[in-house]
Amino acid sequence: MAQGSGSANRATAALGLALLLCLLLAHAADAATYTVGDSGGWTFNTASWTRGKRFRAGDVLVFRYSPSVHNVVAVSAAGYNGCSAPRGSRTYASGSDRITLARGSNYFICSIAGHCQAGMKIAVVAA
């Protein structure tokens, strides 16, 4: 009888692992992908692009832009408000960057001189 309960435990463990994987995949499948600035891409005056959208942690923002003239920098609230990229800030420069949102406030600016001040910045709150 001990052998039978051992195989039952393995079957229960396998079923539990399969259920956990299904839940994780379902959560990942729920994530949405947004192109920042829609068809216009990451450019000037995109600060209002987030209005009317509901973001969740795990959603992906796609920043499309010309890397020869723009970039994307993940900053703090202070960096966003002051249009500054503190040393050590994560800078993206591929022209087609995919950034996964963390829960809470996420801030992004273009650090090229004058671009953030001209509205090339977004603040995204993810539930």
N, CA, C and O atoms as a Tinker XYZ file with bonds, in Angstrom:
   508  protein
     1  N      0.811000   -1.194000    0.000000    73     2
     2  CA     0.000000    0.000000    0.000000    64     1     3
     3  C      0.860000    1.266000    0.000000    63     2     4     5
     4  O      0.421000    2.306000   -0.491000    81     3
     5  N      2.077000    1.191000    0.544000    73     3     6
     6  CA     2.960000    2.350000    0.570000    64     5     7
     7  C      3.335000    2.776000   -0.842000    63     6     8     9
     8  O      3.487000    3.966000   -1.117000    81     7
     9  N      3.489000    1.783000   -1.755000    73     7    10
    10  CA     3.835000    2.127000   -3.125000    64     9    11
    11  C      2.705000    2.910000   -3.794000    63    10    12    13
    12  O      2.968000    3.879000   -4.506000    81    11
    13  N      1.500000    2.519000   -3.584000    73    11    14
    14  CA     0.364000    3.196000   -4.190000    64    13    15
    15  C      0.268000    4.645000   -3.752000    63    14    16    17
    16  O     -0.014000    5.514000   -4.577000    81    15
    17  N      0.494000    4.927000   -2.485000    73    15    18
    18  CA     0.385000    6.315000   -2.025000    64    17    19
    19  C      1.541000    7.154000   -2.537000    63    18    20    21
    20  O      1.391000    8.366000   -2.692000    81    19
    21  N      2.706000    6.539000   -2.809000    73    19    22
    22  CA     3.836000    7.283000   -3.372000    64    21    23
    23  C      3.533000    7.766000   -4.773000    63    22    24    25
    24  O      3.825000    8.911000   -5.117000    81    23
    25  N      2.949000    6.901000   -5.583000    73    23    26
    26  CA     2.615000    7.306000   -6.948000    64    25    27
    27  C      1.467000    8.314000   -6.941000    63    26    28    29
    28  O      1.407000    9.187000   -7.807000    81    27
    29  N      0.565000    8.200000   -5.981000    73    27    30
    30  CA    -0.520000    9.180000   -5.860000    64    29    31
    31  C      0.048000   10.546000   -5.497000    63    30    32    33
    32  O     -0.427000   11.566000   -5.995000    81    31
    33  N      1.066000   10.575000   -4.628000    73    31    34
    34  CA     1.695000   11.851000   -4.261000    64    33    35
    35  C      2.378000   12.490000   -5.461000    63    34    36    37
    36  O      2.310000   13.705000   -5.649000    81    35
    37  N      3.046000   11.655000   -6.283000    73    35    38
    38  CA     3.703000   12.190000   -7.481000    64    37    39
    39  C      2.669000   12.734000   -8.463000    63    38    40    41
    40  O      2.883000   13.783000   -9.071000    81    39
    41  N      1.569000   12.040000   -8.617000    73    39    42
    42  CA     0.514000   12.482000   -9.521000    64    41    43
    43  C     -0.100000   13.795000   -9.029000    63    42    44    45
    44  O     -0.386000   14.689000   -9.825000    81    43
    45  N     -0.302000   13.904000   -7.714000    73    43    46
    46  CA    -0.848000   15.136000   -7.133000    64    45    47
    47  C      0.126000   16.294000   -7.329000    63    46    48    49
    48  O     -0.284000   17.408000   -7.653000    81    47
    49  N      1.415000   16.026000   -7.132000    73    47    50
    50  CA     2.438000   17.068000   -7.312000    64    49    51
    51  C      2.488000   17.512000   -8.774000    63    50    52    53
    52  O      2.589000   18.706000   -9.056000    81    51
    53  N      2.420000   16.561000   -9.701000    73    51    54
    54  CA     2.441000   16.897000  -11.128000    64    53    55
    55  C      1.217000   17.724000  -11.508000    63    54    56    57
    56  O      1.324000   18.684000  -12.272000    81    55
    57  N      0.065000   17.352000  -10.979000    73    55    58
    58  CA    -1.160000   18.102000  -11.257000    64    57    59
    59  C     -1.053000   19.526000  -10.703000    63    58    60    61
    60  O     -1.452000   20.487000  -11.360000    81    59
    61  N     -0.513000   19.649000   -9.500000    73    59    62
    62  CA    -0.335000   20.968000   -8.890000    64    61    63
    63  C      0.611000   21.833000   -9.707000    63    62    64    65
    64  O      0.353000   23.021000   -9.899000    81    63
    65  N      1.705000   21.251000  -10.191000    73    63    66
    66  CA     2.662000   21.985000  -11.015000    64    65    67
    67  C      2.024000   22.421000  -12.329000    63    66    68    69
    68  O      2.238000   23.544000  -12.785000    81    67
    69  N      1.243000   21.536000  -12.936000    73    67    70
    70  CA     0.560000   21.875000  -14.188000    64    69    71
    71  C     -0.421000   23.025000  -13.974000    63    70    72    73
    72  O     -0.515000   23.923000  -14.810000    81    71
    73  N     -1.147000   23.002000  -12.866000    73    71    74
    74  CA    -2.097000   24.075000  -12.561000    64    73    75
    75  C     -1.373000   25.406000  -12.358000    63    74    76    77
    76  O     -1.827000   26.444000  -12.838000    81    75
    77  N     -0.249000   25.372000  -11.647000    73    75    78
    78  CA     0.546000   26.583000  -11.419000    64    77    79
    79  C      1.038000   27.158000  -12.739000    63    78    80    81
    80  O      0.967000   28.369000  -12.948000    81    79
    81  N      1.530000   26.317000  -13.625000    73    79    82
    82  CA     1.994000   26.787000  -14.931000    64    81    83
    83  C      0.860000   27.405000  -15.736000    63    82    84    85
    84  O      1.051000   28.428000  -16.393000    81    83
    85  N     -0.311000   26.795000  -15.690000    73    83    86
    86  CA    -1.474000   27.357000  -16.391000    64    85    87
    87  C     -1.830000   28.739000  -15.860000    63    86    88    89
    88  O     -2.136000   29.645000  -16.635000    81    87
    89  N     -1.791000   28.901000  -14.557000    73    87    90
    90  CA    -2.095000   30.203000  -13.959000    64    89    91
    91  C     -1.074000   31.251000  -14.369000    63    90    92    93
    92  O     -1.442000   32.384000  -14.680000    81    91
    93  N      0.200000   30.890000  -14.375000    73    91    94
    94  CA     1.247000   31.830000  -14.772000    64    93    95
    95  C      1.110000   32.220000  -16.234000    63    94    96    97
    96  O      1.259000   33.393000  -16.579000    81    95
    97  N      0.829000   31.260000  -17.090000    73    95    98
    98  CA     0.653000   31.559000  -18.506000    64    97    99
    99  C     -0.590000   32.402000  -18.745000    63    98   100   101
   100  O     -0.577000   33.288000  -19.599000    81    99
   101  N     -1.652000   32.145000  -18.014000    73    99   102
   102  CA    -2.877000   32.936000  -18.164000    64   101   103
   103  C     -2.619000   34.385000  -17.778000    63   102   104   105
   104  O     -3.122000   35.300000  -18.429000    81   103
   105  N     -1.831000   34.600000  -16.715000    73   103   106
   106  CA    -1.513000   35.970000  -16.296000    64   105   107
   107  C     -0.700000   36.670000  -17.376000    63   106   108   109
   108  O     -0.960000   37.830000  -17.694000    81   107
   109  N      0.283000   35.975000  -17.943000    73   107   110
   110  CA     1.107000   36.570000  -18.994000    64   109   111
   111  C      0.261000   36.875000  -20.224000    63   110   112   113
   112  O      0.493000   37.879000  -20.897000    81   111
   113  N     -0.707000   36.029000  -20.523000    73   111   114
   114  CA    -1.562000   36.240000  -21.685000    64   113   115
   115  C     -2.469000   37.454000  -21.490000    63   114   116   117
   116  O     -2.912000   38.047000  -22.474000    81   115
   117  N     -2.750000   37.830000  -20.264000    73   115   118
   118  CA    -3.589000   38.986000  -19.980000    64   117   119
   119  C     -2.871000   40.305000  -20.234000    63   118   120   121
   120  O     -3.522000   41.341000  -20.371000    81   119
   121  N     -1.551000   40.287000  -20.299000    73   119   122
   122  CA    -0.786000   41.521000  -20.476000    64   121   123
   123  C     -1.094000   42.127000  -21.841000    63   122   124   125
   124  O     -1.176000   41.421000  -22.846000    81   123
   125  N     -1.261000   43.426000  -21.859000    73   123   126
   126  CA    -1.530000   44.141000  -23.106000    64   125   127
   127  C     -0.248000   44.801000  -23.595000    63   126   128   129
   128  O      0.669000   45.073000  -22.819000    81   127
   129  N     -0.207000   45.050000  -24.896000    73   127   130
   130  CA     0.924000   45.750000  -25.496000    64   129   131
   131  C      0.407000   47.053000  -26.087000    63   130   132   133
   132  O     -0.562000   47.061000  -26.846000    81   131
   133  N      1.058000   48.149000  -25.734000    73   131   134
   134  CA     0.664000   49.477000  -26.203000    64   133   135
   135  C      1.824000   50.107000  -26.956000    63   134   136   137
   136  O      2.964000   50.047000  -26.497000    81   135
   137  N      1.547000   50.708000  -28.103000    73   135   138
   138  CA     2.561000   51.480000  -28.816000    64   137   139
   139  C      2.424000   52.929000  -28.366000    63   138   140   141
   140  O      1.404000   53.574000  -28.606000    81   139
   141  N      3.459000   53.424000  -27.716000    73   139   142
   142  CA     3.434000   54.792000  -27.192000    64   141   143
   143  C      3.277000   55.783000  -28.346000    63   142   144   145
   144  O      4.024000   55.739000  -29.323000    81   143
   145  N      2.298000   56.672000  -28.219000    73   143   146
   146  CA     2.023000   57.655000  -29.257000    64   145   147
   147  C      1.207000   57.096000  -30.410000    63   146   148   149
   148  O      0.989000   57.775000  -31.413000    81   147
   149  N      0.754000   55.846000  -30.265000    73   147   150
   150  CA    -0.016000   55.163000  -31.315000    64   149   151
   151  C      0.745000   55.220000  -32.640000    63   150   152   153
   152  O      1.950000   54.968000  -32.658000    81   151
   153  N      0.077000   55.545000  -33.745000    73   151   154
   154  CA     0.741000   55.516000  -35.057000    64   153   155
   155  C      1.833000   56.578000  -35.188000    63   154   156   157
   156  O      2.737000   56.443000  -36.013000    81   155
   157  N      1.752000   57.634000  -34.375000    73   155   158
   158  CA     2.766000   58.688000  -34.438000    64   157   159
   159  C      4.062000   58.320000  -33.746000    63   158   160   161
   160  O      5.093000   58.953000  -33.973000    81   159
   161  N      4.016000   57.299000  -32.903000    73   159   162
   162  CA     5.222000   56.858000  -32.199000    64   161   163
   163  C      5.629000   57.792000  -31.075000    63   162   164   165
   164  O      4.899000   58.715000  -30.715000    81   163
   165  N      6.806000   57.534000  -30.529000    73   163   166
   166  CA     7.394000   58.304000  -29.424000    64   165   167
   167  C      7.956000   59.580000  -30.004000    63   166   168   169
   168  O      8.993000   59.569000  -30.668000    81   167
   169  N      7.271000   60.680000  -29.753000    73   167   170
   170  CA     7.668000   61.963000  -30.313000    64   169   171
   171  C      7.222000   63.092000  -29.388000    63   170   172   173
   172  O      6.816000   62.842000  -28.253000    81   171
   173  N      7.295000   64.307000  -29.860000    73   171   174
   174  CA     6.922000   65.465000  -29.042000    64   173   175
   175  C      5.423000   65.447000  -28.732000    63   174   176   177
   176  O      4.618000   64.913000  -29.495000    81   175
   177  N      5.074000   66.044000  -27.590000    73   175   178
   178  CA     3.682000   66.174000  -27.151000    64   177   179
   179  C      2.967000   64.837000  -26.961000    63   178   180   181
   180  O      1.789000   64.709000  -27.293000    81   179
   181  N      3.680000   63.843000  -26.429000    73   179   182
   182  CA     3.053000   62.550000  -26.146000    64   181   183
   183  C      2.621000   62.429000  -24.690000    63   182   184   185
   184  O      2.087000   61.395000  -24.289000    81   183
   185  N      2.844000   63.469000  -23.896000    73   183   186
   186  CA     2.540000   63.397000  -22.467000    64   185   187
   187  C      1.077000   63.051000  -22.203000    63   186   188   189
   188  O      0.772000   62.432000  -21.184000    81   187
   189  N      0.167000   63.437000  -23.095000    73   187   190
   190  CA    -1.257000   63.162000  -22.887000    64   189   191
   191  C     -1.686000   61.816000  -23.467000    63   190   192   193
   192  O     -2.854000   61.446000  -23.340000    81   191
   193  N     -0.792000   61.085000  -24.091000    73   191   194
   194  CA    -1.124000   59.810000  -24.730000    64   193   195
   195  C     -1.743000   58.794000  -23.751000    63   194   196   197
   196  O     -2.555000   57.968000  -24.167000    81   195
   197  N     -1.383000   58.842000  -22.492000    73   195   198
   198  CA    -1.869000   57.862000  -21.514000    64   197   199
   199  C     -3.330000   58.086000  -21.114000    63   198   200   201
   200  O     -3.959000   57.179000  -20.569000    81   199
   201  N     -3.880000   59.275000  -21.373000    73   199   202
   202  CA    -5.257000   59.573000  -20.957000    64   201   203
   203  C     -6.251000   58.573000  -21.532000    63   202   204   205
   204  O     -6.234000   58.257000  -22.721000    81   203
   205  N     -7.120000   58.085000  -20.643000    73   203   206
   206  CA    -8.168000   57.170000  -21.064000    64   205   207
   207  C     -7.729000   55.717000  -21.160000    63   206   208   209
   208  O     -8.538000   54.843000  -21.474000    81   207
   209  N     -6.468000   55.455000  -20.896000    73   207   210
   210  CA    -5.975000   54.076000  -20.950000    64   209   211
   211  C     -5.819000   53.537000  -19.535000    63   210   212   213
   212  O     -5.475000   54.280000  -18.616000    81   211
   213  N     -6.072000   52.245000  -19.362000    73   211   214
   214  CA    -5.904000   51.582000  -18.062000    64   213   215
   215  C     -4.779000   50.574000  -18.189000    63   214   216   217
   216  O     -4.892000   49.572000  -18.895000    81   215
   217  N     -3.703000   50.858000  -17.496000    73   215   218
   218  CA    -2.519000   50.011000  -17.560000    64   217   219
   219  C     -2.447000   49.094000  -16.352000    63   218   220   221
   220  O     -2.912000   49.430000  -15.263000    81   219
   221  N     -1.850000   47.920000  -16.573000    73   219   222
   222  CA    -1.646000   46.968000  -15.483000    64   221   223
   223  C     -0.185000   46.554000  -15.459000    63   222   224   225
   224  O      0.498000   46.571000  -16.483000    81   223
   225  N      0.280000   46.185000  -14.277000    73   223   226
   226  CA     1.640000   45.661000  -14.160000    64   225   227
   227  C      1.771000   44.480000  -15.112000    63   226   228   229
   228  O      0.883000   43.630000  -15.176000    81   227
   229  N      2.865000   44.428000  -15.843000    73   227   230
   230  CA     3.079000   43.370000  -16.825000    64   229   231
   231  C      2.752000   43.793000  -18.241000    63   230   232   233
   232  O      3.201000   43.155000  -19.194000    81   231
   233  N      1.969000   44.871000  -18.402000    73   231   234
   234  CA     1.712000   45.390000  -19.741000    64   233   235
   235  C      3.036000   45.860000  -20.335000    63   234   236   237
   236  O      3.968000   46.211000  -19.612000    81   235
   237  N      3.101000   45.862000  -21.664000    73   235   238
   238  CA     4.331000   46.236000  -22.361000    64   237   239
   239  C      4.101000   47.518000  -23.147000    63   238   240   241
   240  O      3.127000   47.639000  -23.890000    81   239
   241  N      5.007000   48.470000  -22.974000    73   239   242
   242  CA     4.999000   49.686000  -23.780000    64   241   243
   243  C      6.044000   49.513000  -24.879000    63   242   244   245
   244  O      7.178000   49.112000  -24.617000    81   243
   245  N      5.645000   49.823000  -26.113000    73   243   246
   246  CA     6.575000   49.782000  -27.237000    64   245   247
   247  C      6.838000   51.227000  -27.645000    63   246   248   249
   248  O      5.918000   51.965000  -27.999000    81   247
   249  N      8.095000   51.614000  -27.590000    73   247   250
   250  CA     8.509000   52.964000  -27.975000    64   249   251
   251  C      9.135000   52.870000  -29.368000    63   250   252   253
   252  O     10.183000   52.248000  -29.538000    81   251
   253  N      8.496000   53.485000  -30.360000    73   251   254
   254  CA     9.032000   53.505000  -31.725000    64   253   255
   255  C      9.440000   54.927000  -32.056000    63   254   256   257
   256  O      8.658000   55.866000  -31.900000    81   255
   257  N     10.689000   55.076000  -32.519000    73   255   258
   258  CA    11.250000   56.404000  -32.788000    64   257   259
   259  C     12.522000   56.249000  -33.602000    63   258   260   261
   260  O     13.032000   55.142000  -33.776000    81   259
   261  N     13.023000   57.356000  -34.093000    73   259   262
   262  CA    14.301000   57.358000  -34.801000    64   261   263
   263  C     15.425000   57.427000  -33.767000    63   262   264   265
   264  O     15.554000   58.435000  -33.073000    81   263
   265  N     16.237000   56.381000  -33.651000    73   263   266
   266  CA    17.289000   56.383000  -32.625000    64   265   267
   267  C     18.399000   57.398000  -32.883000    63   266   268   269
   268  O     19.211000   57.659000  -31.995000    81   267
   269  N     18.446000   57.966000  -34.067000    73   267   270
   270  CA    19.475000   58.979000  -34.334000    64   269   271
   271  C     19.093000   60.336000  -33.735000    63   270   272   273
   272  O     19.937000   61.225000  -33.623000    81   271
   273  N     17.798000   60.499000  -33.344000    73   271   274
   274  CA    17.379000   61.791000  -32.795000    64   273   275
   275  C     16.664000   61.712000  -31.451000    63   274   276   277
   276  O     16.436000   62.744000  -30.821000    81   275
   277  N     16.299000   60.493000  -30.988000    73   275   278
   278  CA    15.592000   60.350000  -29.722000    64   277   279
   279  C     16.126000   59.167000  -28.930000    63   278   280   281
   280  O     16.909000   58.363000  -29.436000    81   279
   281  N     15.689000   59.074000  -27.680000    73   279   282
   282  CA    15.931000   57.904000  -26.837000    64   281   283
   283  C     14.788000   57.798000  -25.843000    63   282   284   285
   284  O     13.868000   58.615000  -25.858000    81   283
   285  N     14.844000   56.806000  -24.990000    73   283   286
   286  CA    13.871000   56.637000  -23.915000    64   285   287
   287  C     14.668000   56.369000  -22.654000    63   286   288   289
   288  O     15.549000   55.510000  -22.631000    81   287
   289  N     14.347000   57.118000  -21.599000    73   287   290
   290  CA    15.036000   56.926000  -20.331000    64   289   291
   291  C     13.988000   56.703000  -19.242000    63   290   292   293
   292  O     13.067000   57.504000  -19.079000    81   291
   293  N     14.139000   55.607000  -18.500000    73   291   294
   294  CA    13.258000   55.337000  -17.361000    64   293   295
   295  C     13.797000   56.144000  -16.187000    63   294   296   297
   296  O     14.955000   55.991000  -15.800000    81   295
   297  N     12.950000   57.005000  -15.622000    73   295   298
   298  CA    13.377000   57.902000  -14.548000    64   297   299
   299  C     12.421000   57.845000  -13.366000    63   298   300   301
   300  O     11.375000   57.198000  -13.427000    81   299
   301  N     12.787000   58.520000  -12.304000    73   299   302
   302  CA    11.927000   58.657000  -11.122000    64   301   303
   303  C     10.949000   59.811000  -11.356000    63   302   304   305
   304  O     10.994000   60.476000  -12.391000    81   303
   305  N     10.070000   60.036000  -10.386000    73   303   306
   306  CA     9.143000   61.173000  -10.466000    64   305   307
   307  C      9.914000   62.482000  -10.549000    63   306   308   309
   308  O      9.528000   63.385000  -11.291000    81   307
   309  N     10.996000   62.586000   -9.796000    73   307   310
   310  CA    11.814000   63.814000   -9.823000    64   309   311
   311  C     12.436000   64.006000  -11.200000    63   310   312   313
   312  O     12.474000   65.127000  -11.707000    81   311
   313  N     12.922000   62.935000  -11.809000    73   311   314
   314  CA    13.492000   63.024000  -13.153000    64   313   315
   315  C     12.451000   63.413000  -14.180000    63   314   316   317
   316  O     12.733000   64.169000  -15.110000    81   315
   317  N     11.243000   62.894000  -14.009000    73   315   318
   318  CA    10.135000   63.229000  -14.905000    64   317   319
   319  C      9.764000   64.706000  -14.765000    63   318   320   321
   320  O      9.671000   65.426000  -15.759000    81   319
   321  N      9.554000   65.146000  -13.531000    73   319   322
   322  CA     9.149000   66.539000  -13.292000    64   321   323
   323  C     10.222000   67.539000  -13.677000    63   322   324   325
   324  O      9.914000   68.632000  -14.152000    81   323
   325  N     11.484000   67.173000  -13.477000    73   323   326
   326  CA    12.587000   68.081000  -13.783000    64   325   327
   327  C     13.209000   67.856000  -15.143000    63   326   328   329
   328  O     14.176000   68.525000  -15.504000    81   327
   329  N     12.660000   66.913000  -15.905000    73   327   330
   330  CA    13.214000   66.567000  -17.217000    64   329   331
   331  C     14.715000   66.312000  -17.134000    63   330   332   333
   332  O     15.504000   66.878000  -17.892000    81   331
   333  N     15.086000   65.450000  -16.198000    73   331   334
   334  CA    16.505000   65.117000  -16.048000    64   333   335
   335  C     16.660000   63.613000  -15.860000    63   334   336   337
   336  O     15.817000   62.950000  -15.256000    81   335
   337  N     17.751000   63.102000  -16.389000    73   335   338
   338  CA    18.060000   61.684000  -16.276000    64   337   339
   339  C     19.253000   61.532000  -15.346000    63   338   340   341
   340  O     20.393000   61.730000  -15.767000    81   339
   341  N     19.008000   61.184000  -14.090000    73   339   342
   342  CA    20.114000   61.026000  -13.150000    64   341   343
   343  C     21.086000   59.937000  -13.604000    63   342   344   345
   344  O     20.711000   59.013000  -14.326000    81   343
   345  N     22.319000   60.063000  -13.175000    73   343   346
   346  CA    23.330000   59.061000  -13.492000    64   345   347
   347  C     22.812000   57.686000  -13.082000    63   346   348   349
   348  O     22.238000   57.522000  -12.005000    81   347
   349  N     23.018000   56.715000  -13.940000    73   347   350
   350  CA    22.573000   55.358000  -13.652000    64   349   351
   351  C     21.172000   55.038000  -14.145000    63   350   352   353
   352  O     20.721000   53.901000  -14.010000    81   351
   353  N     20.468000   56.019000  -14.717000    73   351   354
   354  CA    19.126000   55.764000  -15.261000    64   353   355
   355  C     19.230000   54.814000  -16.446000    63   354   356   357
   356  O     20.196000   54.864000  -17.207000    81   355
   357  N     18.236000   53.954000  -16.596000    73   355   358
   358  CA    18.223000   53.010000  -17.714000    64   357   359
   359  C     17.852000   53.752000  -18.987000    63   358   360   361
   360  O     16.773000   54.337000  -19.081000    81   359
   361  N     18.750000   53.727000  -19.969000    73   359   362
   362  CA    18.526000   54.401000  -21.243000    64   361   363
   363  C     18.333000   53.370000  -22.345000    63   362   364   365
   364  O     19.098000   52.412000  -22.450000    81   363
   365  N     17.313000   53.571000  -23.158000    73   363   366
   366  CA    17.015000   52.709000  -24.295000    64   365   367
   367  C     17.261000   53.521000  -25.569000    63   366   368   369
   368  O     16.946000   54.710000  -25.620000    81   367
   369  N     17.815000   52.889000  -26.581000    73   367   370
   370  CA    18.143000   53.645000  -27.794000    64   369   371
   371  C     18.040000   52.817000  -29.066000    63   370   372   373
   372  O     18.713000   53.115000  -30.053000    81   371
   373  N     17.206000   51.782000  -29.057000    73   371   374
   374  CA    17.113000   50.913000  -30.238000    64   373   375
   375  C     16.179000   51.474000  -31.311000    63   374   376   377
   376  O     16.295000   51.125000  -32.486000    81   375
   377  N     15.257000   52.340000  -30.902000    73   375   378
   378  CA    14.241000   52.831000  -31.827000    64   377   379
   379  C     12.993000   51.976000  -31.844000    63   378   380   381
   380  O     11.996000   52.328000  -32.475000    81   379
   381  N     13.050000   50.849000  -31.149000    73   379   382
   382  CA    11.898000   49.952000  -31.034000    64   381   383
   383  C     12.017000   49.211000  -29.708000    63   382   384   385
   384  O     12.227000   47.998000  -29.671000    81   383
   385  N     11.879000   49.960000  -28.630000    73   383   386
   386  CA    12.100000   49.425000  -27.288000    64   385   387
   387  C     10.806000   48.895000  -26.696000    63   386   388   389
   388  O      9.750000   49.515000  -26.820000    81   387
   389  N     10.900000   47.733000  -26.049000    73   387   390
   390  CA     9.764000   47.111000  -25.362000    64   389   391
   391  C     10.069000   47.139000  -23.874000    63   390   392   393
   392  O     11.048000   46.548000  -23.420000    81   391
   393  N      9.213000   47.839000  -23.110000    73   391   394
   394  CA     9.437000   47.992000  -21.674000    64   393   395
   395  C      8.206000   47.482000  -20.926000    63   394   396   397
   396  O      7.084000   47.926000  -21.172000    81   395
   397  N      8.437000   46.544000  -20.011000    73   395   398
   398  CA     7.351000   45.979000  -19.213000    64   397   399
   399  C      7.097000   46.866000  -18.002000    63   398   400   401
   400  O      8.027000   47.223000  -17.279000    81   399
   401  N      5.845000   47.216000  -17.788000    73   399   402
   402  CA     5.476000   48.102000  -16.687000    64   401   403
   403  C      5.506000   47.387000  -15.346000    63   402   404   405
   404  O      5.067000   46.244000  -15.220000    81   403
   405  N      6.026000   48.077000  -14.361000    73   403   406
   406  CA     5.985000   47.612000  -12.977000    64   405   407
   407  C      4.719000   48.173000  -12.333000    63   406   408   409
   408  O      4.167000   49.167000  -12.806000    81   407
   409  N      4.265000   47.545000  -11.266000    73   407   410
   410  CA     3.109000   48.058000  -10.535000    64   409   411
   411  C      3.456000   49.430000   -9.954000    63   410   412   413
   412  O      4.544000   49.618000   -9.411000    81   411
   413  N      2.542000   50.374000  -10.069000    73   411   414
   414  CA     2.753000   51.720000   -9.547000    64   413   415
   415  C      3.093000   52.695000  -10.658000    63   414   416   417
   416  O      2.690000   52.511000  -11.806000    81   415
   417  N      3.828000   53.722000  -10.312000    73   415   418
   418  CA     4.171000   54.783000  -11.265000    64   417   419
   419  C      5.430000   54.439000  -12.051000    63   418   420   421
   420  O      6.433000   53.998000  -11.490000    81   419
   421  N      5.354000   54.651000  -13.354000    73   419   422
   422  CA     6.464000   54.423000  -14.280000    64   421   423
   423  C      6.646000   55.712000  -15.065000    63   422   424   425
   424  O      5.684000   56.244000  -15.618000    81   423
   425  N      7.870000   56.215000  -15.117000    73   423   426
   426  CA     8.133000   57.497000  -15.767000    64   425   427
   427  C      9.184000   57.327000  -16.858000    63   426   428   429
   428  O     10.189000   56.641000  -16.670000    81   427
   429  N      8.931000   57.974000  -18.017000    73   427   430
   430  CA     9.853000   57.889000  -19.144000    64   429   431
   431  C     10.008000   59.263000  -19.778000    63   430   432   433
   432  O      9.043000   60.015000  -19.909000    81   431
   433  N     11.237000   59.576000  -20.167000    73   431   434
   434  CA    11.519000   60.840000  -20.845000    64   433   435
   435  C     12.464000   60.576000  -22.012000    63   434   436   437
   436  O     13.097000   59.523000  -22.084000    81   435
   437  N     12.552000   61.534000  -22.916000    73   435   438
   438  CA    13.626000   61.572000  -23.905000    64   437   439
   439  C     14.662000   62.512000  -23.312000    63   438   440   441
   440  O     14.336000   63.639000  -22.940000    81   439
   441  N     15.908000   62.059000  -23.220000    73   439   442
   442  CA    16.932000   62.885000  -22.560000    64   441   443
   443  C     17.716000   63.768000  -23.522000    63   442   444   445
   444  O     18.659000   64.440000  -23.104000    81   443
   445  N     17.346000   63.781000  -24.807000    73   443   446
   446  CA    17.999000   64.683000  -25.750000    64   445   447
   447  C     17.598000   66.112000  -25.371000    63   446   448   449
   448  O     16.432000   66.381000  -25.082000    81   447
   449  N     18.564000   67.011000  -25.375000    73   447   450
   450  CA    18.348000   68.390000  -24.911000    64   449   451
   451  C     17.084000   69.013000  -25.496000    63   450   452   453
   452  O     16.917000   69.079000  -26.714000    81   451
   453  N     16.191000   69.472000  -24.606000    73   451   454
   454  CA    14.975000   70.175000  -24.981000    64   453   455
   455  C     13.788000   69.283000  -25.319000    63   454   456   457
   456  O     12.658000   69.769000  -25.369000    81   455
   457  N     14.008000   68.007000  -25.550000    73   455   458
   458  CA    12.910000   67.139000  -25.983000    64   457   459
   459  C     11.882000   66.893000  -24.873000    63   458   460   461
   460  O     10.679000   66.989000  -25.114000    81   459
   461  N     12.341000   66.582000  -23.679000    73   459   462
   462  CA    11.409000   66.363000  -22.562000    64   461   463
   463  C     10.605000   67.632000  -22.297000    63   462   464   465
   464  O      9.393000   67.577000  -22.089000    81   463
   465  N     11.283000   68.768000  -22.306000    73   463   466
   466  CA    10.603000   70.048000  -22.068000    64   465   467
   467  C      9.545000   70.329000  -23.135000    63   466   468   469
   468  O      8.582000   71.053000  -22.884000    81   467
   469  N      9.726000   69.754000  -24.328000    73   467   470
   470  CA     8.762000   69.933000  -25.415000    64   469   471
   471  C      7.660000   68.868000  -25.368000    63   470   472   473
   472  O      6.890000   68.729000  -26.319000    81   471
   473  N      7.586000   68.121000  -24.267000    73   471   474
   474  CA     6.498000   67.168000  -24.081000    64   473   475
   475  C      6.827000   65.729000  -24.407000    63   474   476   477
   476  O      5.930000   64.889000  -24.469000    81   475
   477  N      8.092000   65.430000  -24.615000    73   475   478
   478  CA     8.469000   64.052000  -24.923000    64   477   479
   479  C      8.753000   63.316000  -23.621000    63   478   480   481
   480  O      9.894000   63.000000  -23.284000    81   479
   481  N      7.652000   63.056000  -22.901000    73   479   482
   482  CA     7.711000   62.346000  -21.636000    64   481   483
   483  C      6.332000   61.782000  -21.331000    63   482   484   485
   484  O      5.314000   62.350000  -21.727000    81   483
   485  N      6.310000   60.661000  -20.626000    73   483   486
   486  CA     5.031000   60.090000  -20.197000    64   485   487
   487  C      5.159000   59.547000  -18.785000    63   486   488   489
   488  O      6.214000   59.065000  -18.373000    81   487
   489  N      4.061000   59.636000  -18.060000    73   487   490
   490  CA     3.929000   59.026000  -16.739000    64   489   491
   491  C      2.810000   57.995000  -16.850000    63   490   492   493
   492  O      1.701000   58.320000  -17.274000    81   491
   493  N      3.101000   56.763000  -16.471000    73   491   494
   494  CA     2.134000   55.675000  -16.591000    64   493   495
   495  C      1.953000   55.035000  -15.217000    63   494   496   497
   496  O      2.923000   54.624000  -14.581000    81   495
   497  N      0.706000   54.957000  -14.769000    73   495   498
   498  CA     0.413000   54.286000  -13.506000    64   497   499
   499  C     -0.197000   52.929000  -13.850000    63   498   500   501
   500  O     -1.217000   52.844000  -14.534000    81   499
   501  N      0.449000   51.871000  -13.361000    73   499   502
   502  CA    -0.008000   50.511000  -13.629000    64   501   503
   503  C     -0.572000   49.895000  -12.364000    63   502   504   505
   504  O      0.095000   49.853000  -11.330000    81   503
   505  N     -1.806000   49.415000  -12.449000    73   503   506
   506  CA    -2.463000   48.775000  -11.301000    64   505   507
   507  C     -1.881000   47.405000  -11.044000    63   506   508
   508  O     -2.309000   46.716000  -10.117000    81   507
